[in-house]
Structure formats: C-alpha cells, structure tokens
XYZ file of C-alpha atoms in Angstrom:
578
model
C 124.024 -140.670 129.725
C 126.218 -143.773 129.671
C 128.905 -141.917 128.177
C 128.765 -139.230 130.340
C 128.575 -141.258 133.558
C 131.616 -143.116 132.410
C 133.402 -139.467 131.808
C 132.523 -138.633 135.302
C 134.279 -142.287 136.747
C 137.583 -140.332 135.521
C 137.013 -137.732 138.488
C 136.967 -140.904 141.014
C 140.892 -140.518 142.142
C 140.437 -136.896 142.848
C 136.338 -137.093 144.913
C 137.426 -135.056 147.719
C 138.807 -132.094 145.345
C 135.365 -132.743 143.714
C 133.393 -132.777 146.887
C 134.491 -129.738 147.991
C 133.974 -128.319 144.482
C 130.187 -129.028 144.275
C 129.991 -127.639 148.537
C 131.054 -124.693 146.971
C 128.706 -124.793 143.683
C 125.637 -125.283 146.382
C 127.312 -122.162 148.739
C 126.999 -120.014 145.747
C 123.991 -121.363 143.973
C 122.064 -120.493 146.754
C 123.603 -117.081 146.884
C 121.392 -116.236 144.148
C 118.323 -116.541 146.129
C 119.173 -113.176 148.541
C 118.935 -110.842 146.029
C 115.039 -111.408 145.322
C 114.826 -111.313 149.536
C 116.728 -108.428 149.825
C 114.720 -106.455 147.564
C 111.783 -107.748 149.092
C 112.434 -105.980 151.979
C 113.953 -103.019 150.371
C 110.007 -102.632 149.249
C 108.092 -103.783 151.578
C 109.970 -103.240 154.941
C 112.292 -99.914 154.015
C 110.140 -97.683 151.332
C 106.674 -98.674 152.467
C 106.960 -98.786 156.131
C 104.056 -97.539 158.205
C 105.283 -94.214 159.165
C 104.555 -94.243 163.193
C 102.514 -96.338 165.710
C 101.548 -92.942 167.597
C 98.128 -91.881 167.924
C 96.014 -90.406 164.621
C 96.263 -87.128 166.903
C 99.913 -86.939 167.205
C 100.874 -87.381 163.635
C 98.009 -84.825 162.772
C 99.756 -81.983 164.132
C 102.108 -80.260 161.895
C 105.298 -80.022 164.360
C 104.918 -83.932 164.816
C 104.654 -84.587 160.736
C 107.872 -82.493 160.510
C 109.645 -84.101 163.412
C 108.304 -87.982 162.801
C 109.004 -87.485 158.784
C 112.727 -86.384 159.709
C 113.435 -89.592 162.018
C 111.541 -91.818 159.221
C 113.890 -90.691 156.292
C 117.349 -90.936 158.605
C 116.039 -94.034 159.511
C 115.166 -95.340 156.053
C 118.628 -93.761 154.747
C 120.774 -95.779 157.519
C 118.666 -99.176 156.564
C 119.271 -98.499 152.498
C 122.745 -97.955 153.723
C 123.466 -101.328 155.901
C 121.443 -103.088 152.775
C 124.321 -101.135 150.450
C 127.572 -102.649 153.078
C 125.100 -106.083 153.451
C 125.221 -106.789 149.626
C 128.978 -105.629 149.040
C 130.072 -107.816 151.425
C 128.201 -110.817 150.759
C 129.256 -110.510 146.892
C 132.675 -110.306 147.861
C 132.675 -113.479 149.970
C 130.602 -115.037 147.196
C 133.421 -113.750 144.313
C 136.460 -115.631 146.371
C 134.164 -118.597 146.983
C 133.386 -118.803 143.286
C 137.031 -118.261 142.508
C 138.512 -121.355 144.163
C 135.540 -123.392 143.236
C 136.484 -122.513 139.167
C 140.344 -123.427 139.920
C 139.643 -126.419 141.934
C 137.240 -127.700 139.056
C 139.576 -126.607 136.264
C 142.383 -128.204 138.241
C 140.425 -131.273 138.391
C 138.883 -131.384 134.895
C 142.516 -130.983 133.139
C 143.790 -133.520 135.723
C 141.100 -135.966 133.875
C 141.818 -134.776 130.455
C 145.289 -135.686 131.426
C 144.335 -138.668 132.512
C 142.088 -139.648 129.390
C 144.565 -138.749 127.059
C 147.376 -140.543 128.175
C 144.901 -143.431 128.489
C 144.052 -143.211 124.853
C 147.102 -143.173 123.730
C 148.755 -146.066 125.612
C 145.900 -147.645 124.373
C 146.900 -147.130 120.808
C 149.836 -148.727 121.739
C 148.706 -152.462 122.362
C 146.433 -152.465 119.546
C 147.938 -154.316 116.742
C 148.705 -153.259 113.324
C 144.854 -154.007 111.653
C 143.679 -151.065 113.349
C 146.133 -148.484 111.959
C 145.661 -150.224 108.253
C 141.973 -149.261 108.744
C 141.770 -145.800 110.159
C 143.195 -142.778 108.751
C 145.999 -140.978 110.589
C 144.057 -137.699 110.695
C 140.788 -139.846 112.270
C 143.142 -141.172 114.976
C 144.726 -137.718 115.678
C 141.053 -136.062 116.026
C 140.355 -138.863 118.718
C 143.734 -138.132 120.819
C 143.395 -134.202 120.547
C 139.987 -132.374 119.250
C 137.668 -134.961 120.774
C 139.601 -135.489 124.400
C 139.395 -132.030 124.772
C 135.857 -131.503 123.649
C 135.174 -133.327 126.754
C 136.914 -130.171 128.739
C 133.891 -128.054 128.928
C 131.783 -131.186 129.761
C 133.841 -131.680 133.087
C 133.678 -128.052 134.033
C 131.866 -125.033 132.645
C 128.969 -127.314 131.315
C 128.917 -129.464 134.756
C 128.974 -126.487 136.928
C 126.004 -124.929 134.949
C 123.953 -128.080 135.199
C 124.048 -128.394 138.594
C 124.315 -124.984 139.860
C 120.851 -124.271 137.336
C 119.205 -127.563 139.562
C 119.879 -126.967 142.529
C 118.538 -123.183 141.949
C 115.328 -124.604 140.558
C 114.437 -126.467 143.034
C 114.836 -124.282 145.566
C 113.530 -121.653 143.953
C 110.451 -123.590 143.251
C 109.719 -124.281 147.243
C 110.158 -120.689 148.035
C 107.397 -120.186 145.613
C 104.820 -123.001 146.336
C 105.405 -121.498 150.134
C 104.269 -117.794 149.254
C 101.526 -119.038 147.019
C 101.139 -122.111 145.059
C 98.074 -121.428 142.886
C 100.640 -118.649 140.983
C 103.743 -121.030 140.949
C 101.841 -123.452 139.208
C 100.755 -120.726 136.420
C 104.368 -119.994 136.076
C 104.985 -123.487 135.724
C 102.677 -124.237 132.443
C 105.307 -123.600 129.707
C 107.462 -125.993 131.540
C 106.249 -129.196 129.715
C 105.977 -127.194 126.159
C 110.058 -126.168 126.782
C 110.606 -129.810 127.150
C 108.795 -130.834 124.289
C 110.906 -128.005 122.051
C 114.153 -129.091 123.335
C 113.813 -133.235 122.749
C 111.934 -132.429 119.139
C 114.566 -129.834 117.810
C 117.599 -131.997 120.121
C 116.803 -135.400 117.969
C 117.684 -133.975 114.789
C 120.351 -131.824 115.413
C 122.030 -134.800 117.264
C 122.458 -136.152 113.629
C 124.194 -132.933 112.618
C 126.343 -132.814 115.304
C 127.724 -136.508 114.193
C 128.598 -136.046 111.032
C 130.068 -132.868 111.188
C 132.638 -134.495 113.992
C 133.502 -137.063 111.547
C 133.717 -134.353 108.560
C 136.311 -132.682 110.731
C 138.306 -135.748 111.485
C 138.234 -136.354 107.614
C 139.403 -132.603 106.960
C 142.322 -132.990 109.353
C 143.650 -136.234 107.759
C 143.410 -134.320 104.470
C 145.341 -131.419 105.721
C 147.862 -134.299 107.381
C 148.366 -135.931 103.897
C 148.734 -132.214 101.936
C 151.101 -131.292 104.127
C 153.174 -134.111 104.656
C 153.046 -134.822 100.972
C 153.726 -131.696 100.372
C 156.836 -132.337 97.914
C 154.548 -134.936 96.239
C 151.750 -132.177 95.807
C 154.262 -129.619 94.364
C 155.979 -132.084 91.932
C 152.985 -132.883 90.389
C 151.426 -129.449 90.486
C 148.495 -130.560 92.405
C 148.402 -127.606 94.790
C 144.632 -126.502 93.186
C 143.734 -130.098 93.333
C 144.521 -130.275 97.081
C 143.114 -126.617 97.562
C 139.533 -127.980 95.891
C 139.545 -131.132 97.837
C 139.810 -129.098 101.495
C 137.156 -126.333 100.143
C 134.487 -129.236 99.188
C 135.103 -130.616 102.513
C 135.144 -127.175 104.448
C 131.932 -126.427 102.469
C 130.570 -129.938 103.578
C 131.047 -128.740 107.244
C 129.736 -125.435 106.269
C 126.361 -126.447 105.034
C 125.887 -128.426 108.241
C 126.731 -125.286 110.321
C 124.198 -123.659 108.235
C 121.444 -126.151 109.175
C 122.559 -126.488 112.548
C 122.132 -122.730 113.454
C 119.196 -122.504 111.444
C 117.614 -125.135 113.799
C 119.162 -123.756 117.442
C 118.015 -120.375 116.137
C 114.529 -121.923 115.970
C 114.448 -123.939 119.048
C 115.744 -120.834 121.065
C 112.998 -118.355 119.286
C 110.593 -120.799 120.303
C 111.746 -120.816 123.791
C 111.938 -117.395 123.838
C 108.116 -116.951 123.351
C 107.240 -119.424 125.585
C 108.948 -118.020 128.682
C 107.425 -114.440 127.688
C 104.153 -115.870 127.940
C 105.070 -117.247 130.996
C 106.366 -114.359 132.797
C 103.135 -112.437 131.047
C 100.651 -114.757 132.791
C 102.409 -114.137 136.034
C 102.234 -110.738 135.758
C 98.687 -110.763 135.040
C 97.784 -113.414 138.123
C 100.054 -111.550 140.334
C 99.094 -107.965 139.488
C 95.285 -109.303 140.660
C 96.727 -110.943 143.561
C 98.737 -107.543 144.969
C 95.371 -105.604 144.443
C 93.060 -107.865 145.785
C 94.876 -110.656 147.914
C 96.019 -109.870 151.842
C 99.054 -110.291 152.787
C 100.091 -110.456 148.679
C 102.354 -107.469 148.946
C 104.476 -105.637 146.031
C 107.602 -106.715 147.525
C 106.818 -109.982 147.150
C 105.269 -109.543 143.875
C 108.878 -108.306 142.252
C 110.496 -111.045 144.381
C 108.709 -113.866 142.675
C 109.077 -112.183 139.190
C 113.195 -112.005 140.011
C 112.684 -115.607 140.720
C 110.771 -116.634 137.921
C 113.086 -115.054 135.787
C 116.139 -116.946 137.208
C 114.008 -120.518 137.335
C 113.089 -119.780 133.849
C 116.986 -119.326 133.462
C 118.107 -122.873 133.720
C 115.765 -123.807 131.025
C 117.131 -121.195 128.404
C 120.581 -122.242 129.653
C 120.248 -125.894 128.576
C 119.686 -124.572 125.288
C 122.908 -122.729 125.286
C 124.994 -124.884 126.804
C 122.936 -127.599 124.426
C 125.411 -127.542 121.418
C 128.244 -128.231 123.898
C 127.175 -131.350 125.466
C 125.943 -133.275 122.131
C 129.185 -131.941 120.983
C 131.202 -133.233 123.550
C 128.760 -136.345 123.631
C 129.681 -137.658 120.418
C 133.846 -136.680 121.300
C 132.884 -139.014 123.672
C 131.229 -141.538 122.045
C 134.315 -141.706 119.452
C 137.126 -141.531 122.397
C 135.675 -144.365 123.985
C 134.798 -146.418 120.549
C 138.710 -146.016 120.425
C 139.066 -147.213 123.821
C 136.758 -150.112 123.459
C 138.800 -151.255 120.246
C 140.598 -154.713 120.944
C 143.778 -155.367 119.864
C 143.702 -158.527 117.086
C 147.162 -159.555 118.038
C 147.366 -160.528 121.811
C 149.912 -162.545 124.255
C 148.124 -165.865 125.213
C 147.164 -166.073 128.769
C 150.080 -168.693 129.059
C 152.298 -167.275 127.018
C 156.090 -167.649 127.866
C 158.772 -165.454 127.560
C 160.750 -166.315 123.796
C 164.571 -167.504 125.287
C 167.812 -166.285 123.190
C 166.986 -167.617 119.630
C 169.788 -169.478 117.247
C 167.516 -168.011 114.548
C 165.735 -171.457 112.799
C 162.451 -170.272 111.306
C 160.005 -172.284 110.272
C 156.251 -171.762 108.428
C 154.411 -174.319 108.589
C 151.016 -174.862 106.195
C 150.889 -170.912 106.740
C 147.801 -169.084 105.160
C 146.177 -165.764 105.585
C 143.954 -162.726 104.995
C 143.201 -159.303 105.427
C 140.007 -159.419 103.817
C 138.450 -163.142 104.601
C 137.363 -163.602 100.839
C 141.022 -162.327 99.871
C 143.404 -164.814 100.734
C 146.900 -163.177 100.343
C 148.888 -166.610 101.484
C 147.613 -169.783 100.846
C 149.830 -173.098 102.611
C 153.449 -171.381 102.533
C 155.652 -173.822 104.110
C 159.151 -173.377 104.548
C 162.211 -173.597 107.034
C 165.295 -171.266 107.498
C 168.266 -172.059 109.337
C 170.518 -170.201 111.965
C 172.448 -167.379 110.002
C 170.948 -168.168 106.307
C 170.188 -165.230 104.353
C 167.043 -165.851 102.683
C 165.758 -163.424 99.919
C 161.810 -163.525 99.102
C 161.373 -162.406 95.447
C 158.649 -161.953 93.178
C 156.033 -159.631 91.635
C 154.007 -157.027 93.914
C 151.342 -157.924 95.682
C 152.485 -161.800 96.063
C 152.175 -161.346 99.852
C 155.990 -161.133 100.576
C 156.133 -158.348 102.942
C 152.961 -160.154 104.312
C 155.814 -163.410 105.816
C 157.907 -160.285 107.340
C 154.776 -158.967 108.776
C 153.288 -162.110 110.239
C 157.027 -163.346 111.465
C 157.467 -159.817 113.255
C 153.768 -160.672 114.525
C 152.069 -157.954 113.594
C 149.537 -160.121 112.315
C 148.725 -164.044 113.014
C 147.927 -166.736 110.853
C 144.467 -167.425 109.704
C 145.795 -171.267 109.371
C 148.854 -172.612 110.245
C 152.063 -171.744 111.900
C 155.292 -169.494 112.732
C 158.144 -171.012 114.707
C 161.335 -169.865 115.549
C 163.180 -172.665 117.197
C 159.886 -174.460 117.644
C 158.530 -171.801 119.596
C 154.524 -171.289 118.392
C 154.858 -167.430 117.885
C 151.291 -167.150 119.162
C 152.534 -168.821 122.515
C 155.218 -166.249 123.085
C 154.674 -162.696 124.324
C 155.319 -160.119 121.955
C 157.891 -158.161 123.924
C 160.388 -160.888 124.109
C 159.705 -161.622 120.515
C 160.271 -158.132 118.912
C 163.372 -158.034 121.154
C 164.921 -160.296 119.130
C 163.925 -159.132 115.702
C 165.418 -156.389 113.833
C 163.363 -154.180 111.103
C 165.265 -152.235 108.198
C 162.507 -150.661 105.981
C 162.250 -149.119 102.283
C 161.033 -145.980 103.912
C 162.501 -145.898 107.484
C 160.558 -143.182 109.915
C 163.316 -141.224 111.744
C 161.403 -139.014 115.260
C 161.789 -135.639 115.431
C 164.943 -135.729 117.520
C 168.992 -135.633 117.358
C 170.825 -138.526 115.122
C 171.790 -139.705 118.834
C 168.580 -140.465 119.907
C 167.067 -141.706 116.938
C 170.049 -144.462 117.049
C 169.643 -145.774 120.913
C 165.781 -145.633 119.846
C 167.013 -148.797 119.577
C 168.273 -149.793 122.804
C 167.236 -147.124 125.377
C 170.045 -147.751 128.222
C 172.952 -147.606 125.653
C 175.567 -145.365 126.250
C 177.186 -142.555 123.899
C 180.512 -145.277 123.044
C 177.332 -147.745 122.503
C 175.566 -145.395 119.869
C 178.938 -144.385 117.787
C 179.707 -147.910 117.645
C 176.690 -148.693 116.075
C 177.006 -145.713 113.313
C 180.647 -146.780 112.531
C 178.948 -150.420 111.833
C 176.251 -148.745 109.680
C 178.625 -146.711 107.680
C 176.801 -143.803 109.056
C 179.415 -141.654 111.744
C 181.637 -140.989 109.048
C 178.865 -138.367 107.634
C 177.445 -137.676 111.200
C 180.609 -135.909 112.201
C 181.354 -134.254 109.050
C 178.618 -133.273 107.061
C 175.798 -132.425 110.056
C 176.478 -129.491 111.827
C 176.134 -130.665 115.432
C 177.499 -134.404 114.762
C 175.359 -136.615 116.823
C 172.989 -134.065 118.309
C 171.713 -132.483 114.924
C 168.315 -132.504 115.107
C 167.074 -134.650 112.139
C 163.534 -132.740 111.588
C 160.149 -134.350 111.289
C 160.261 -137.659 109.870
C 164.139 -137.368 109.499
C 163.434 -134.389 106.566
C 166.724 -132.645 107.010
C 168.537 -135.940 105.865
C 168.840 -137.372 102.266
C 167.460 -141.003 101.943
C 170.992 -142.616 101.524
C 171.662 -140.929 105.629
C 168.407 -141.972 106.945
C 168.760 -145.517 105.927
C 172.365 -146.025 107.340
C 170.993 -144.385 111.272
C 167.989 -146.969 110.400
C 170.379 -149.601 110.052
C 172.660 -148.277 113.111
C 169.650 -148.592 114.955
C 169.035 -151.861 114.659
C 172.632 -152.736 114.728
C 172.274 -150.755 118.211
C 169.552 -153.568 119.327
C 171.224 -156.717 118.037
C 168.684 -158.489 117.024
C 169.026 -162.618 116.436
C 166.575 -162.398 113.235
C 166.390 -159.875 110.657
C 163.945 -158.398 108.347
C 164.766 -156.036 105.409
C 162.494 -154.855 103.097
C 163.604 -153.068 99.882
C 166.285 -151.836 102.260
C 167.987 -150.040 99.235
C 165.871 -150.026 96.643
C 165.286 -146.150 96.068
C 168.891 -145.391 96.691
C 171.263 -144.354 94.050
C 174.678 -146.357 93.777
C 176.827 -145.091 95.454
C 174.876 -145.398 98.864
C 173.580 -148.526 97.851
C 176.913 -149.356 98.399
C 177.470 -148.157 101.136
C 174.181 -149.743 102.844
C 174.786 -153.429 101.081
C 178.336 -153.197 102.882
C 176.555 -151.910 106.069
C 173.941 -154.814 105.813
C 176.182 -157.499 104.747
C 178.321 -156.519 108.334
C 174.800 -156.591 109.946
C 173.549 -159.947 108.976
C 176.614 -161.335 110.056
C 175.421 -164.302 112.549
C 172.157 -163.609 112.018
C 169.065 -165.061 110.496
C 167.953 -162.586 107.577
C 164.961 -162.256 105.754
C 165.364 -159.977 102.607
C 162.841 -158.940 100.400
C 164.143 -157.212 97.237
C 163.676 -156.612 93.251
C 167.356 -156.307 92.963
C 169.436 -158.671 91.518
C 172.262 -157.789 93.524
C 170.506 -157.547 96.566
C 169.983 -160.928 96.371
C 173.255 -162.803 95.302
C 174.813 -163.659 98.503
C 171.475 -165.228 99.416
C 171.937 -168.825 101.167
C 167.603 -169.247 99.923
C 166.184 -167.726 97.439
C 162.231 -168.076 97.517
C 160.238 -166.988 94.746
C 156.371 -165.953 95.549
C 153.412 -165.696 93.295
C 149.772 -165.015 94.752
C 150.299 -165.620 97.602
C 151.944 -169.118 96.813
C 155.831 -170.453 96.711
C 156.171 -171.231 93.638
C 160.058 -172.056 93.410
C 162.418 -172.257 96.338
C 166.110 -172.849 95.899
C-alpha cells in the first residue's frame, strides 16, 4: 500500500485531469446499474401488465377481448420500442464518456511514467561510482525500463478497474438491502470465504512474483554481456556456453511460471465454486420468495440475479487483475529501492566552488577500502607539483588506478586526505572539481553519435573551429577527413564500434584536449595499441600534458620516461618514489 500510495503522489501535478477522470469513472460505473432496472420493467411493467382496468363484464365479451388485446400489444410494441431508442442512446453517451475518460487517464498515466523515468534516471546520475561497481548493468536497465513501465497498468487499466468494481459494489449492495435484505445477506455468505482464498493463495505467490522479477533482471544483464561481448564470445567459441547459460536461466523463470499458474489456476477454480454456490442459494431463496412473497415480483427476481452477478464481478476481477498489481508492486518496490539509494560521494553542505587550479596535488596519510576488511591503500602520502608528470607503476591490483579514482573523486578516503592547492577535495563541489580534471582511459567509451559530437562531449558550447582544433591536437582530423566517410559527422556506432582502437583513443584524447583540463589522469592510455598509433597517441599526449599536472599510470617503459616522478606501488603501499 505504501508503495502504491507513493505511485499515486506522481499524479499530484496533473489532480484536475485526474478529477475529472474518476467524475467520469463514477458517470459510467453507475451506468451499469440501468440495465438490471430496465429489464425490470421490461418484465414486470411491459410483458406482465394487467391487461385493462374495465369491468370483468367488458373484457368478457368477445368484441372487447379482440379490441382491448389489439390496443395492449401496440401499446406494449411502442414501450419495447422507446426501451430499444432508450438503451441505444444511453450506450452511446456512455461509449464517448468512457472514451475520453481512457485518453485522459492514459494521457495522465504516461505523463507519470514520464515523469518517473526521467526521475530515475537523473537519479542515477548523482549517485557515485560504488553503486554502479555493485549492480549489474542489466539490473539497472530492468529498473529504468521493464519495471517503470510495469507500473503503467497500475496507473490506468488496473486503477480504473479497482475503483469502477467499488463504487459498483457498493451501490449495488444498497439497491439490494432496499428490495430485501434477508436475500442480500444470503448472497453475501461466500464473501468472507473469497477473501480468505485470495490472502491464502496471494501470500505465496507474492514470493513467486519476486524472484521471477529479479530472474528477469539477471536474464537481461546476461543477454547485455552476450551481446556486447559478442566478439569475445565468438573468439573463444563460447556461443553454446552463452546459449546454455540463457536456457538455465529462461528455464529458472519457466518453472516459476509453472508454479505460479498452477496456483492462480487454483485460487480462481476455487473462486469459481464459491460464487456458483452463491448465485445457487439465491436462486433457491429467491425462487421461494417470487412464489410466496407479495410484492417479490419476477422482474425483480432477474434484476437482483443481474446484480449479483455484476457484485460478484469485482471479486473475480481482483483475481484477474491480481497478477498485475503484485507484479507491478514489486516494479515498484525495486524502482523506488533505486530511488531511495544515496549517493556515497556527496558535496558538503559548505562546500565551495574549486577556483582555477596551478595543479599541486597532494595525499596526505591517504588510506582506503572497498571492502572494510580489504584495505586497498594503506597511508600513501605524496605531493605533485604544477605541470610534473608523474607515472604510478607497479604490479596489478596495487591500488594505482584506485589514487586516479579517489583524486577524480569518485570515491573518498576512508582516512586521510586529497588536496589540490590545499583545497580538501571533500570541501569542494564535485562540478567545479571534474571541470578541471581530464580522463584518458585504456578502454575509452565513445556514444552512439558523430566523431563531432563525441569530441565537444567535452565542452558542450564549443564551436565547429573549437572541435577541429582539438582533433588536429590529438592527431586525430588527419584520419577524420580522410579515412571516415562523412569526416566529422560519421556516426561512430555503439560504443565507438565502427572505429579501430588506435581512432577511438585519439577523439578520447581530442576530447579532453576540447575541455582543457588543469590536471590529468591517464590510465594505460596506450597500452593495447600497436606501434605505430602508440606513436601517434604518446605524441598526442605529450602535446596534451603540456602545462598540465599529469597523472600516468602505465606498464610501459616508454610510457614512462619523460616522467618528472616516478612512484612505484605495492599493496596498496609506496614502496619507492623517485
């Protein structure tokens, strides 16, 4: 209920489309009681109508049988007829009423899906990087897409049903206590059994209903992986491998759908019976009551039968609609376990904006952990000046890419400090600080755009002089205007795939060359590269850390010559520095 109430505070910018919405869903819930009336009087009024209120003597005769029998059919004819135009016309008004109230509440329910999805994901976006290091791409991906939109039905087909089925009840049930209680309240003695059925059956298929939503979320980050591996998967002739690992997970899924059905099959057999013995007690009470009770007519015998059957309606249709809402429940429950996430990384309430940098660095008694009985850096203390290039060597694993990651602030000390020109990096907001800071990557992740935009990714309001600039710096228009069909506006595919690694790195490098950052961070910039565009990168990184403060973390030899620092890391600890 909690999670569904705070679903429902998504609708509060758009109440009066809302309002207006449920009018309508009480207009034509209520429509559904005039059928039962009208055929009420069809019976009672039309086909069993007393024929005349002459005299016994009068309709004796044969001439007034014949004459009174031909006015009683025309006039039964022409009342079956204005019943025939009555019920048209009311079901047409009814059809355009119910027509604008299913686009105003689909307008309205994708206007909060909207809404909830955009939250979501600018959510993602201030959470720091601990959060995507423990949950799988394919689990955050279920949580933006599948399980927002679960929550579409919940807004609108399953809302609408709820209320319409309620508001139908209880109406329903007043007309009945009014024409006799003693029969509504025989019709009513299931009621508490179809309760009963529902909350025993609804407790364990709850549990069914969670794990297969997190099944699927594991499924999809296994197709993710397969796919965008799928080079890796080919090389190594794992495509069976990948194949098995999807079936035993569809198969996992399956076997819950299995149990699932085998369970709503039951609850809804069970329901089944108890509104046929239901409806057969209230044929039994009623049939005595039309033969023996006054004023119990046939008319309003079938009437309260029709309305039984739709009271008895709502009940079977919370089973139906039963699979959706614990579905759309637990989408919920995940979407807004995502929500509720806190980012570990925040700006301090005081924080100040980080001024134009000379670049001096400094860690001070530094230690941390991702895992608090896993210490990856224990008291790393060191100081870099304005414009030194300082190169941080050593086995994998030391926790070298763990200083880049903890300068750039994507994680903060357990114990210690970062400065950079005795600023307290924790005192800083991050914005001003990543402004300053450049990031040149092993593996750099190109969008799915044109070379052009992929370069002023790193400065948004540069200009089209700005952007070639920055290629010619990174070695990288040369190629751009030769080799790619479209020059700057070749689209580069997802993840940059139409582009060898040596291309990708130098529009990485233009990129950052486009922001001009004051510190620098490269990580095995050129480490998988073959010579030649090694080459071609060194020259393009050598131009780039030109004035600049530069971290460089390498295995190379010769990425590391021209270093001004050279510090050498082992578990965590500085072992040498010079």
């Amino acid at each position: 209920m909690s999670s569904f109430l705070r679903v429902l505070k998504y609708g509060k910018p758009y109440a009066w489309r809302l309002v207006f919405g449920f009018l309508l869903i009480i207009i034509i819930a209520q429509s559904g009681l005039v059928m039962p009336l009208v055929q009420k009087f069809v019976i009672d009024e039309i086909l069993f109508e007393p024929k005349d209120n002459t005299s016994e003597v009068w309709q004796d005769t044969p001439i007034t049988k014949k004459i009174l029998g031909r006015e009683l059919e025309e006039s039964r004819f022409w009342w079956l007829t204005a019943v025939l135009i009555f019920i048209t016309a009311f079901y047409v008004i009814i059809g355009v009423l119910s027509f604008f109230r299913t686009y105003i509440m689909t307008w309205t329910s994708q206007r909060v899906l909207f809404d909830m999805r955009n939250q979501v994901f600018s959510h993602l976006q201030t959470l720091s990087m601990r959060f995507y290091d423990t949950q799988g791409v394919g689990q955050i991906m279920s949580r933006v897409t599948s399980d927002v939109s679960s929550l579409n039905n919940l807004i609108t087909d399953t809302t609408i049903s709820i209320i319409t089925d309620a508001i139908m009840f209880v109406t329903m049930l007043v007309i009945l206590l009014r024409w006799n209680w003693q029969l509504t309240l025989i019709s009513l003695i299931t009621l508490p059994l179809f309760a009963v059925n529902y909350f025993f059956f609804i407790r364990r298929m709850r549990v069914l209903w969670r794990a297969l939503r997190h099944k699927w979320a594991d499924i999809s980050g296994g197709l993710y992986e397969a796919v965008a591996g799928a080079k890796v998967v080919k090389a190594f002739h794992r495509e069976k491998y990948e194949t098995r690992k999807v079936f035993h997970r569809m198969r996992e899924t399956y076997q819950y759908q299995i149990q699932l059905a085998k369970l709503n099959t039951l609850m809804g057999n069970i329901a089944g019976l108890l509104r046929s013995v239901g409806t057969g007690l209230v044929l039994w009470y009623g049939g005595y009551l039309v033969l023996y009770e006054p004023g119990f007519t046939l008319g309003m015998m079938v009437a309260f039968t029709s309305y039984l059957q739709r009271m008895s309606g709502p009940m079977m249709n919370l089973l139906r609609v039963n699979t959706t809402i614990q579905q759309s429940m637990i989408a919920a429950e995940r979407v807004f376990g995502l929500l509720d996430s806190e980012p570990t990384v925040e700006d301090a309430p005081d924080a100040v904006d980080l001024p134009t940098v000379e670049g001096t660095v400094c860690f001070e008694n530094v230690s941390f952990s991702y895992d608090p009985e896993k210490p990856v850096l224990r008291n790393v203390s060191f100081e870099a000046k304005p414009g030194m290039m300082v190169a941080l060597v050593g086995p994998s694993g030391c926790g070298k890419t763990t200083v880049a990651n903890l300068l750039a602030r994507f994680y903060d000390p357990t114990e210690g400090r970062v400065t950079i020109d005795g600023y307290d990096l924790r005192k800083v907001t991050q914005k001003s600080l990543r402004r300053q800071i450049g990031v040149v990557l092993q593996d750099n992740f190109l969008f799915n755009g044109s070379v052009a935009d992929n370069i002023r990714y790193g400065r948004s309001d540069s200009t089209d002089q700005d952007v070639v600039r920055a290629a010619i710096a990174a070695n990288a228009h040369k190629f751009i205007v030769e080799e790619l069909s479209e020059g700057y506006e070749t689209e580069v595919g997802e993840r940059g795939g139409r582009l060898s690694g040596g291309q990708k790195q130098r529009i990485s490098i233009a990129r950052t060359i486009l922001r001009d950052p004051r510190i620098l961070i490269l990580d095995e910039a050129t480490s998988a590269l073959d010579s030649e565009s090694e080459s071609q990168i060194q020259e393009a990184l050598e131009r780039l850390m030109q004035g600049r403060t530069s971290f460089v973390i390498a295995h190379r030899l010769s990425t590391v010559m021209k270093a001004n620092m050279i510090i050498v890391m082992k578990e965590g600890e500085i072992v040498e520095t010079g």
